[in-house]
mmCIF file of C-alpha atoms in Angstrom:
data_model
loop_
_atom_site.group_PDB
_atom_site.id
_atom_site.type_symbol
_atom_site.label_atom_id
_atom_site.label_comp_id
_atom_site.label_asym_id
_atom_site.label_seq_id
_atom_site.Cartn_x
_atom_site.Cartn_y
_atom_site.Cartn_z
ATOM 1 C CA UNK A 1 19.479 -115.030 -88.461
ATOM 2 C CA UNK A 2 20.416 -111.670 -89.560
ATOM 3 C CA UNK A 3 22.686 -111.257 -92.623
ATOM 4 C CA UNK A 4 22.894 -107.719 -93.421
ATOM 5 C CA UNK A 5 22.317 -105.737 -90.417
ATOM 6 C CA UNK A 6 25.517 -104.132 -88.599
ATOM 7 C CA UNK A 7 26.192 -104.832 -84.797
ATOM 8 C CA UNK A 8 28.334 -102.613 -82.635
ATOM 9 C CA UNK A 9 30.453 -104.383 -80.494
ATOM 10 C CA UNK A 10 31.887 -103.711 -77.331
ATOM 11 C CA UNK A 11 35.286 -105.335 -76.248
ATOM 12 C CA UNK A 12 35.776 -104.853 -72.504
ATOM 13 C CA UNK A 13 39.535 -104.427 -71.172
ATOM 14 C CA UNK A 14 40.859 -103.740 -67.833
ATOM 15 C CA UNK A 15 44.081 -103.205 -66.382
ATOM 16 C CA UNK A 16 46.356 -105.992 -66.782
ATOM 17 C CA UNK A 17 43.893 -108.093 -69.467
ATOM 18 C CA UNK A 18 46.098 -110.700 -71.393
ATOM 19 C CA UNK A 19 46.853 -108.992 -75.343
ATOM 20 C CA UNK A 20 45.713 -112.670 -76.718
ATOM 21 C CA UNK A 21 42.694 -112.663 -75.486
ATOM 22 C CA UNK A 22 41.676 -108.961 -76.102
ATOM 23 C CA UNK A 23 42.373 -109.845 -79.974
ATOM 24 C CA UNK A 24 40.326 -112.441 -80.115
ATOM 25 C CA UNK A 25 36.606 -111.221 -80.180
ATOM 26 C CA UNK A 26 38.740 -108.022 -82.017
ATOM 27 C CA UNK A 27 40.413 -110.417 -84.467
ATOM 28 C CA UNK A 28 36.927 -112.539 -85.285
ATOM 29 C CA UNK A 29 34.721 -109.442 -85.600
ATOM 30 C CA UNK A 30 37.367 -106.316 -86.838
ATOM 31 C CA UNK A 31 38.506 -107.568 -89.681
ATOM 32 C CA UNK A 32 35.480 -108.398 -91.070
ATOM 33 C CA UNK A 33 35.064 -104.788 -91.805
ATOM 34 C CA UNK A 34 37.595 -105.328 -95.104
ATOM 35 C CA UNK A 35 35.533 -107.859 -96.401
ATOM 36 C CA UNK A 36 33.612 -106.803 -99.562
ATOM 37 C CA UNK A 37 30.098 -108.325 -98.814
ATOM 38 C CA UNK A 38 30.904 -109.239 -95.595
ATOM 39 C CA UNK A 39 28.679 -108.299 -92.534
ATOM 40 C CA UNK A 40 30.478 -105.102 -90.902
ATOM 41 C CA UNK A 41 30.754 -104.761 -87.443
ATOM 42 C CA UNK A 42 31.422 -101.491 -84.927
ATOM 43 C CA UNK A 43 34.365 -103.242 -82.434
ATOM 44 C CA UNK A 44 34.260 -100.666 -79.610
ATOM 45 C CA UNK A 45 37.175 -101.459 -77.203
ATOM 46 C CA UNK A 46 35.763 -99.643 -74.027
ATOM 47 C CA UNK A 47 37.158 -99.632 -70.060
ATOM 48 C CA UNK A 48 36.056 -98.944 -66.324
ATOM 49 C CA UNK A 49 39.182 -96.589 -65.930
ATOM 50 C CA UNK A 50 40.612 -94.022 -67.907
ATOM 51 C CA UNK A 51 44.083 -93.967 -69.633
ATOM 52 C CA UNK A 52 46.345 -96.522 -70.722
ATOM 53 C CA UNK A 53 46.043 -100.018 -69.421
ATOM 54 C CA UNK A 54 48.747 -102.372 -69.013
ATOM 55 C CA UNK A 55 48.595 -105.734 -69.965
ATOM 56 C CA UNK A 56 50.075 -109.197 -68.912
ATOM 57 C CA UNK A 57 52.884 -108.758 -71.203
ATOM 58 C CA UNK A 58 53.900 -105.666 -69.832
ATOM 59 C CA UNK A 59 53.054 -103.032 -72.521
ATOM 60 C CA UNK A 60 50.031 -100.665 -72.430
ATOM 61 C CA UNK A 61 47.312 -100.377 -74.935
ATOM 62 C CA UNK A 62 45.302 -96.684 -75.303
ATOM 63 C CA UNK A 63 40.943 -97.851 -74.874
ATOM 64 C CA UNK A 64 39.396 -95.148 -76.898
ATOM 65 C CA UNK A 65 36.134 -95.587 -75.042
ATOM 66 C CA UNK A 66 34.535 -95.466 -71.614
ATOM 67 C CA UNK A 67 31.550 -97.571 -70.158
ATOM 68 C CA UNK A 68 29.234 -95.244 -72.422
ATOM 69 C CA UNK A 69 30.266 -97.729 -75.314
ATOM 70 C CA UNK A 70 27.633 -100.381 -73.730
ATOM 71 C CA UNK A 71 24.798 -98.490 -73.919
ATOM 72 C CA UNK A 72 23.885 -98.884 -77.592
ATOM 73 C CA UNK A 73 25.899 -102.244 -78.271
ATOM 74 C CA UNK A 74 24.025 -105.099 -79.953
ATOM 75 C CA UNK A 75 26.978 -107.166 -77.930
ATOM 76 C CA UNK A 76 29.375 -106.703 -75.502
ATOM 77 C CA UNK A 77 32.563 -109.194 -75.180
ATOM 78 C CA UNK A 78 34.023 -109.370 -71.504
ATOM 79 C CA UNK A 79 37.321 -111.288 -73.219
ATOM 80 C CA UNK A 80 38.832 -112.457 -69.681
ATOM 81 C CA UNK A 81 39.010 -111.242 -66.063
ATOM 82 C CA UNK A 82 41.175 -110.688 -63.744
ATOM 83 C CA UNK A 83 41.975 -114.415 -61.552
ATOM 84 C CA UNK A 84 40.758 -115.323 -58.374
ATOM 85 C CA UNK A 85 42.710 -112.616 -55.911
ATOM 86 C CA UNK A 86 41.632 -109.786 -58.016
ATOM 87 C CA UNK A 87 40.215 -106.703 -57.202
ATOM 88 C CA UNK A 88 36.354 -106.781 -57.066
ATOM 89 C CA UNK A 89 34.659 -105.126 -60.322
ATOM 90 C CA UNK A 90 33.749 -101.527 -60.325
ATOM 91 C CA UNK A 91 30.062 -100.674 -59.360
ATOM 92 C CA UNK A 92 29.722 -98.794 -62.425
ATOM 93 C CA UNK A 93 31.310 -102.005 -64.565
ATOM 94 C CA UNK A 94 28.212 -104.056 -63.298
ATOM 95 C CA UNK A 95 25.340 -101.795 -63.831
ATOM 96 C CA UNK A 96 26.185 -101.257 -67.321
ATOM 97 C CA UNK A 97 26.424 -104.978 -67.652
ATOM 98 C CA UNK A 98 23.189 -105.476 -66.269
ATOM 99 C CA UNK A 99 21.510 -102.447 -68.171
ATOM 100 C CA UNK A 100 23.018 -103.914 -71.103
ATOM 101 C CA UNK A 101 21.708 -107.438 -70.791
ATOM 102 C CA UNK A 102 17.883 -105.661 -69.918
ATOM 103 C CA UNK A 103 18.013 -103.338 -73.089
ATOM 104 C CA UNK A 104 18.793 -106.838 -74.983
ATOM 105 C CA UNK A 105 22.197 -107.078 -75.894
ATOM 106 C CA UNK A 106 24.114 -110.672 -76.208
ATOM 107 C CA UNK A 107 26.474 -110.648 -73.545
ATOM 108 C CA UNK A 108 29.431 -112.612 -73.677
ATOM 109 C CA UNK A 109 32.007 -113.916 -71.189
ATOM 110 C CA UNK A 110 35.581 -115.434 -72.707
ATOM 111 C CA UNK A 111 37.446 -117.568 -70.439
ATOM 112 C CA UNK A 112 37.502 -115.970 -67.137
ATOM 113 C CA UNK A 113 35.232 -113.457 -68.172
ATOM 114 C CA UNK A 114 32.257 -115.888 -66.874
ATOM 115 C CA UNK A 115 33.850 -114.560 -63.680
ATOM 116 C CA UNK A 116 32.614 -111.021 -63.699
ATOM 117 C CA UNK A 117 29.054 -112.174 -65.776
ATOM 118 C CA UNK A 118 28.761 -114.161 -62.441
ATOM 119 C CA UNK A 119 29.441 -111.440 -60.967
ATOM 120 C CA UNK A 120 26.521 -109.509 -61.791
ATOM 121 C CA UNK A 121 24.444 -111.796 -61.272
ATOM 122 C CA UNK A 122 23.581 -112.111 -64.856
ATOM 123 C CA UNK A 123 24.377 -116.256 -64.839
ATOM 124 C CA UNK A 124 21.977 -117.335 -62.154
ATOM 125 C CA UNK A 125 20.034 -120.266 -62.665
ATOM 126 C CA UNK A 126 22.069 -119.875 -66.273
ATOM 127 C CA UNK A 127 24.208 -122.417 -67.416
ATOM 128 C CA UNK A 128 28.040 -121.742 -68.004
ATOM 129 C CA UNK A 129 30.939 -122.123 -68.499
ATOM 130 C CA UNK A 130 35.093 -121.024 -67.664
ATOM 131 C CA UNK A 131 38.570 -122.111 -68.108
ATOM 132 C CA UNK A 132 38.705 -125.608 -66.453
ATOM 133 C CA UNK A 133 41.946 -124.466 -63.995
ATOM 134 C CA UNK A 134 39.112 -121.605 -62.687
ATOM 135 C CA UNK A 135 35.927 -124.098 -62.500
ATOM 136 C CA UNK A 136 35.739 -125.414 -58.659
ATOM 137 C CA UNK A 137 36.741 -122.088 -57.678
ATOM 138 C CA UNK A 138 33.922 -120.529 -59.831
ATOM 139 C CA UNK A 139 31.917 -123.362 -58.450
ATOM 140 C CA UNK A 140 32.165 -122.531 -55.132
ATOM 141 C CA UNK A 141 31.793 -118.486 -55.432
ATOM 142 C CA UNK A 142 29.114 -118.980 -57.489
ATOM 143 C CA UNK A 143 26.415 -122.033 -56.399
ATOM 144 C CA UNK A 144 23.638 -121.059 -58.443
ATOM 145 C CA UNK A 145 25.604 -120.933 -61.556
ATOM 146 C CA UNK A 146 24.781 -124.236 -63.476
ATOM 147 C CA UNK A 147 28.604 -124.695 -64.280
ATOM 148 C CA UNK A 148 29.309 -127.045 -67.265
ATOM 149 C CA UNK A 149 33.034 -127.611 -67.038
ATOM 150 C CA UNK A 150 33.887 -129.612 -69.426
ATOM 151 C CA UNK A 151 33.076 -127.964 -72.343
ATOM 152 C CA UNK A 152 34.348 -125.588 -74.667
ATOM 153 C CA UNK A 153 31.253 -122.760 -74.548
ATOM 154 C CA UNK A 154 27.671 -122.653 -73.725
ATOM 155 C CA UNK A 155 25.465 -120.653 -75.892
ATOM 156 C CA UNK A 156 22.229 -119.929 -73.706
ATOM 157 C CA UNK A 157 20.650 -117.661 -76.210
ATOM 158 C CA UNK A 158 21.470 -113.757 -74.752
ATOM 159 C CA UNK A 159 24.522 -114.823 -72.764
ATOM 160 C CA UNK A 160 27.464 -117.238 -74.164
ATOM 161 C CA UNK A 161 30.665 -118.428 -72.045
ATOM 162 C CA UNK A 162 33.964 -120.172 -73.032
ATOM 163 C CA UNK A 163 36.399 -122.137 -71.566
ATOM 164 C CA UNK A 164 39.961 -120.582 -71.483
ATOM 165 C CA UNK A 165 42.482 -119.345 -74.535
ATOM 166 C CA UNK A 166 41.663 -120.867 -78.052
ATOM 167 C CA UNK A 167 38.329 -121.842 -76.780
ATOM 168 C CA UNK A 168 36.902 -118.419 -76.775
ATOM 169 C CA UNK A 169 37.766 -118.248 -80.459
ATOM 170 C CA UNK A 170 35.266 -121.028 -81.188
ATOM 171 C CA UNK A 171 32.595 -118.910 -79.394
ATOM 172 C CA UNK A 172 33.425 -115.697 -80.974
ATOM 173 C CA UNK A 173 33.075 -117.760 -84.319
ATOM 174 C CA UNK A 174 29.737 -120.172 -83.368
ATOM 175 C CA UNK A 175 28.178 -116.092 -82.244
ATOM 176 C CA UNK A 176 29.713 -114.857 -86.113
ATOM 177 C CA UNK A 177 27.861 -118.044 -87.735
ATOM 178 C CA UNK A 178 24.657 -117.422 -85.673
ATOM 179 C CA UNK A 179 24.040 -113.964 -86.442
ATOM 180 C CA UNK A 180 25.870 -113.957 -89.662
ATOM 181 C CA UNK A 181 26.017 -117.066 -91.399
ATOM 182 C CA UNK A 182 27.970 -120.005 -92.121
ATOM 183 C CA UNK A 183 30.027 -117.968 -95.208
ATOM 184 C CA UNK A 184 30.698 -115.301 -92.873
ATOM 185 C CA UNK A 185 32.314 -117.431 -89.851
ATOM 186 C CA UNK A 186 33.967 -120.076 -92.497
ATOM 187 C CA UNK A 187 35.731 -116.773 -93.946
ATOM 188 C CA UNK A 188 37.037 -115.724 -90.628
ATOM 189 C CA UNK A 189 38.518 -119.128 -89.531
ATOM 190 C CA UNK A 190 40.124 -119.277 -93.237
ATOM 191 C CA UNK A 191 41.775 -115.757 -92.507
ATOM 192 C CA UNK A 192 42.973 -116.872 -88.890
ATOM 193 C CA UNK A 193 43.798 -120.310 -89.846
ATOM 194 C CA UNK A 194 42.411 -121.761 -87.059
ATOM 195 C CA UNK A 195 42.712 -125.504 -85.826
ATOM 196 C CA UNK A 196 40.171 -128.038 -87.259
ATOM 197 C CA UNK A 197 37.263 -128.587 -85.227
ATOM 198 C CA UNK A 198 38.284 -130.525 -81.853
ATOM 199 C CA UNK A 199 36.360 -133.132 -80.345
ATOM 200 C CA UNK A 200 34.747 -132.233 -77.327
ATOM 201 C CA UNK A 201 31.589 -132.517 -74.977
ATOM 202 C CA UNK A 202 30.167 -128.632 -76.154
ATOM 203 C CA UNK A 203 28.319 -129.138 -79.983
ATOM 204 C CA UNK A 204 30.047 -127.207 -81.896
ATOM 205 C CA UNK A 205 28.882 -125.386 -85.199
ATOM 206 C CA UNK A 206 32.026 -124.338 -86.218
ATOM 207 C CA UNK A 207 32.371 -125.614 -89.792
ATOM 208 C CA UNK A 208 36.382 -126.684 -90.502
ATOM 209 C CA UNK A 209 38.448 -124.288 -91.730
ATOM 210 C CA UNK A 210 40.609 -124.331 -94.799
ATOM 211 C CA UNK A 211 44.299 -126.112 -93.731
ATOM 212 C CA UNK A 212 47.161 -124.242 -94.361
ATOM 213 C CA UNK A 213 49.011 -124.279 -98.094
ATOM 214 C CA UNK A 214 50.939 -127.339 -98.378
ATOM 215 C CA UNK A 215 52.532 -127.000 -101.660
ATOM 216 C CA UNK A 216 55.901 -128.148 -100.334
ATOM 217 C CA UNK A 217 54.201 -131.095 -98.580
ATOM 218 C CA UNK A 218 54.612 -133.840 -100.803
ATOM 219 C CA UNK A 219 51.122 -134.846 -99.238
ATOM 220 C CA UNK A 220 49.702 -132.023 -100.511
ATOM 221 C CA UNK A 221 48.414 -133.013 -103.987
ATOM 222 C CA UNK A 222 46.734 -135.862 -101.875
ATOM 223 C CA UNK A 223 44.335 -133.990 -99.309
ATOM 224 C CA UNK A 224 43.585 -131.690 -102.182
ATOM 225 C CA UNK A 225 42.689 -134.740 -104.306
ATOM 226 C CA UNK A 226 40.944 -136.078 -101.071
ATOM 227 C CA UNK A 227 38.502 -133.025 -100.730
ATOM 228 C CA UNK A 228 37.552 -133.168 -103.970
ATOM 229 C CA UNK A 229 36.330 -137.148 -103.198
ATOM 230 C CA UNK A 230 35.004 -137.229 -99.944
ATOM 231 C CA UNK A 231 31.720 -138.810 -101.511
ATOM 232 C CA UNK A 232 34.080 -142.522 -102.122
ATOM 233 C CA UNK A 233 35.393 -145.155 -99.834
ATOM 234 C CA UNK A 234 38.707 -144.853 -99.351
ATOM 235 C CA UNK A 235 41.122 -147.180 -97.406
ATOM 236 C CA UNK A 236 44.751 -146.737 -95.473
ATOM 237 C CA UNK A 237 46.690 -148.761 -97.624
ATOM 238 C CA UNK A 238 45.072 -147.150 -101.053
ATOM 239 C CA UNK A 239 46.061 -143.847 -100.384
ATOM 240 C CA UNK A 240 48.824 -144.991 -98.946
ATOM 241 C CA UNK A 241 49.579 -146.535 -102.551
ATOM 242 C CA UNK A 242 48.639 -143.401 -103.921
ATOM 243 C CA UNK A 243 50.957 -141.013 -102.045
ATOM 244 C CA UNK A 244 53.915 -143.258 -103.036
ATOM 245 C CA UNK A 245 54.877 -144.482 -99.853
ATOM 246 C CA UNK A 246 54.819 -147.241 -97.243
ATOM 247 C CA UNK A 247 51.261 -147.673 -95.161
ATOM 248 C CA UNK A 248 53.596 -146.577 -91.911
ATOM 249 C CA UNK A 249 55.381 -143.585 -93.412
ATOM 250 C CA UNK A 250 52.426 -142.769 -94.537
ATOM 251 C CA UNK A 251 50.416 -143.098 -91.431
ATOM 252 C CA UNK A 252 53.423 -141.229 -89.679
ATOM 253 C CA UNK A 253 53.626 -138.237 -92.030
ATOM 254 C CA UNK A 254 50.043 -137.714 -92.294
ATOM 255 C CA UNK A 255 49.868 -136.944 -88.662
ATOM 256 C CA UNK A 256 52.737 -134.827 -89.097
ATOM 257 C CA UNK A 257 50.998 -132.736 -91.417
ATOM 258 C CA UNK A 258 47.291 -133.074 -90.523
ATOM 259 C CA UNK A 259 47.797 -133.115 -86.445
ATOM 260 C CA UNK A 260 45.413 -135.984 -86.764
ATOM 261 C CA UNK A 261 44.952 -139.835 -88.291
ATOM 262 C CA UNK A 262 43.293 -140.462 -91.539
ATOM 263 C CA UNK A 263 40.333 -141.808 -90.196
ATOM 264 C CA UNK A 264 39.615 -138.542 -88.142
ATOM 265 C CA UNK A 265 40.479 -136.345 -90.845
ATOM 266 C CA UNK A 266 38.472 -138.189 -93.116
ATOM 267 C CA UNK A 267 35.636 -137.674 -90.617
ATOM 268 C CA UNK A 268 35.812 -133.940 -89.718
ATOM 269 C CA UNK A 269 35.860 -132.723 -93.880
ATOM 270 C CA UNK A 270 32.871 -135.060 -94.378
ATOM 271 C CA UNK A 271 31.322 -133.196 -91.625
ATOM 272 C CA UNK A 272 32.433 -130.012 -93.007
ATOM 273 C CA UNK A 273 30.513 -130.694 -96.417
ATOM 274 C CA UNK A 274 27.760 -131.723 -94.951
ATOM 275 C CA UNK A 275 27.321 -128.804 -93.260
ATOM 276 C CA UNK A 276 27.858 -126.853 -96.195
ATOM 277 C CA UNK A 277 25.229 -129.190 -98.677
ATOM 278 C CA UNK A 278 22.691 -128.951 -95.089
ATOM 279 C CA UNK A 279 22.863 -125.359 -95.524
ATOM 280 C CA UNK A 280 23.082 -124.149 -98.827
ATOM 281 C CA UNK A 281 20.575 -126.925 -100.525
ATOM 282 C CA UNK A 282 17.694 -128.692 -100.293
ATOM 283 C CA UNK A 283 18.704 -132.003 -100.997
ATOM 284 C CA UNK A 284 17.312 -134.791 -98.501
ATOM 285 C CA UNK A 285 19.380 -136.040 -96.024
ATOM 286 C CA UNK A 286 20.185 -138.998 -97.596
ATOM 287 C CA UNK A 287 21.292 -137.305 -100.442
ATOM 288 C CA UNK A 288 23.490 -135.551 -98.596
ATOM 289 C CA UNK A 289 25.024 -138.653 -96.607
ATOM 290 C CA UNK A 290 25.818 -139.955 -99.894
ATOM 291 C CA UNK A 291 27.437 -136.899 -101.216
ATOM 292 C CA UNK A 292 29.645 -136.232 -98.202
ATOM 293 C CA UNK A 293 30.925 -140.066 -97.824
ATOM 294 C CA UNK A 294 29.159 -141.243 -95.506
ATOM 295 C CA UNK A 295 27.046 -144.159 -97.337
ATOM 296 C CA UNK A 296 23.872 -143.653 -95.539
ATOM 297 C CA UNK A 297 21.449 -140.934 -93.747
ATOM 298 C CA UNK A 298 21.807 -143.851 -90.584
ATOM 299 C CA UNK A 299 25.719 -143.068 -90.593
ATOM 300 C CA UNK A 300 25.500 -139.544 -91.482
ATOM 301 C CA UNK A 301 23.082 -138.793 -88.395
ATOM 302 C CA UNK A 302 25.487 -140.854 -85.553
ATOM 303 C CA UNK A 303 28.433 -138.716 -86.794
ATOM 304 C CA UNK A 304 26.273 -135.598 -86.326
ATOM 305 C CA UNK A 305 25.341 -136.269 -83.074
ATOM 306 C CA UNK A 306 28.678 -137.262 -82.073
ATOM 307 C CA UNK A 307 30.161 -134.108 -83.646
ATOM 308 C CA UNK A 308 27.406 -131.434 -82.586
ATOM 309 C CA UNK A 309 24.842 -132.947 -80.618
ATOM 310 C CA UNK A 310 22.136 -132.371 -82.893
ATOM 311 C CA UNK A 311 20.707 -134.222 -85.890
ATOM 312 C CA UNK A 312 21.365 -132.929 -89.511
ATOM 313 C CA UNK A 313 17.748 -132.578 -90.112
ATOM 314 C CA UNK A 314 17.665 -129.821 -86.547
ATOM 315 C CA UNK A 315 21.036 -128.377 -88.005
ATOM 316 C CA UNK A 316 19.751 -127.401 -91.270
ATOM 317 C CA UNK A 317 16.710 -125.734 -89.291
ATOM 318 C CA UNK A 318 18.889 -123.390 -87.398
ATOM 319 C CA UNK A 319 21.436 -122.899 -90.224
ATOM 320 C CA UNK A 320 19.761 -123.126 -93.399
ATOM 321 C CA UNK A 321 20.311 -120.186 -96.017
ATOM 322 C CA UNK A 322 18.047 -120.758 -98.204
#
């Protein structure tokens, strides 16, 4: 896992590509350039056609850089695709794809950007995956594809695919923690205050980000209290006791300001400091179970593989920093 070299990046758009999803692999990898001590990254936004392109929302966006910006990228982002009736990609657009994928680069398709990876042929016999509206149409233009649908990305080593919208902004992050780091990706999900880790079929390495400030919240106080005690047992009614309130306003406003139940929260930050005690110590896995809350290694390896699909002792293999 590389922590200190600097990867170029090139961000395909194409006439009529959606603004959100242009920002994303821009948003997860640009900004990281302001970071003191953070990896830096090249984000080349490159096109097919010259001059401004219009998006979906009906301005147009200048693309400093042609197709040339593939050549030397360490990874090149298509960030969507045009749907089903859309014009056929330029000859050029797929040989540099496919000279980029020989020379090595990790390419990566967001959303319906699987469609034009597919599309050069690049996802044969690969597994994949696209926005679930697109998948029996993808299915059916492309057989030898080994389409996973329900997920939210497949990472298949040189080439990674996401389902549609936020989804791509877990694989953009899972590619930052890979080749980066766990600090590194945790940083950037702080700064974009992304949603908590969602339950899914894909395994996910995404550690939880930071929630929002909740000074005003008057349950505030608590989850900061609560983070700093993951490692006891704690029940509905005692925090309910704690917060001041009745076990069903509490229930109720919890939601409100989690987006989740107590239980599941309680679940997903235990996971999250696992993660971080799996990769920046030593300490056996028990040790760790008991640390994070969970009571014992047996309980701490079920929620792993529920959560990621991989057992804390394979985790801290791929993810370790020490």
């Amino acid at each position: 896992m590389s922590r200190t070299k600097t990867d170029t990046i090139a961000v395909l758009a194409f006439d009529g590509i959606s603004p959100f999803h242009l920002s994303v692999p821009c948003l997860v990898f640009g900004e990281e350039r302001t970071v003191a001590g953070g990896p830096c990254f090249r984000v080349r936004v490159c096109a097919a056609e010259p001059g401004p392109l219009r998006t979906s929302a009906g301005f147009t966006v200048e693309v400093p850089y042609g197709l040339e910006a593939m050549c030397g990228a360490d990874i090149v982002v298509v960030p969507s695709w045009h749907d089903d009736a859309g014009p056929p990609p330029a000859p050029a657009l797929v040989r540099a794809l496919q000279a980029a994928h020989r020379r090595g680069a990790v390419v990566v398709g967001l959303c319906l950007g699987a469609f034009l990876l597919a599309e050069a042929g690049l996802l044969d016999g690969r597994p994949a995956t696209t926005h679930w509206y697109a998948a029996p149409a993808f299915a059916e233009r492309f057989p030898r594809v080994r389409l996973q649908p329900d997920v939210l990305y497949v990472d298949d080593g040189d080439l990674l695919t996401s389902a549609g919208t936020v989804a791509g902004i877990d694989c953009c992050l899972h590619l930052l923690r890979v080749r980066h780091g766990a600090e590194a990706a945790n940083r950037a999900a702080r700064r974009m205050v992304v949603a908590p880790h969602r339950q899914g079929g894909q395994a996910q390495y995404i550690e939880q980000p930071v929630r929002a400030p909740a000074e005003r919240d008057r349950l505030g106080p608590l989850l900061e209290w609560l983070g700093g005690h993951l490692h006891q047992p704690h029940t509905l009614d005692g925090l309910a006791r704690r917060a001041l309130m009745s076990r069903r306003t509490f229930t109720r406003r919890f939601r409100q300001a989690t987006g989740t139940t107590v239980g599941q929260w309680l679940q997903g930050q235990r996971l999250a400091l696992a993660q971080r005690l799996l990769e920046s110590s030593d300490r056996p896995v028990e040790a760790v179970a008991a640390d994070a809350g969970f009571g014992s290694a047996v309980s701490l390896r079920q929620g792993f593989r529920e959560a990621f699909g991989i057992s804390p002792s394979a985790y801290r293999r791929q993810f370790s920093v020490l």
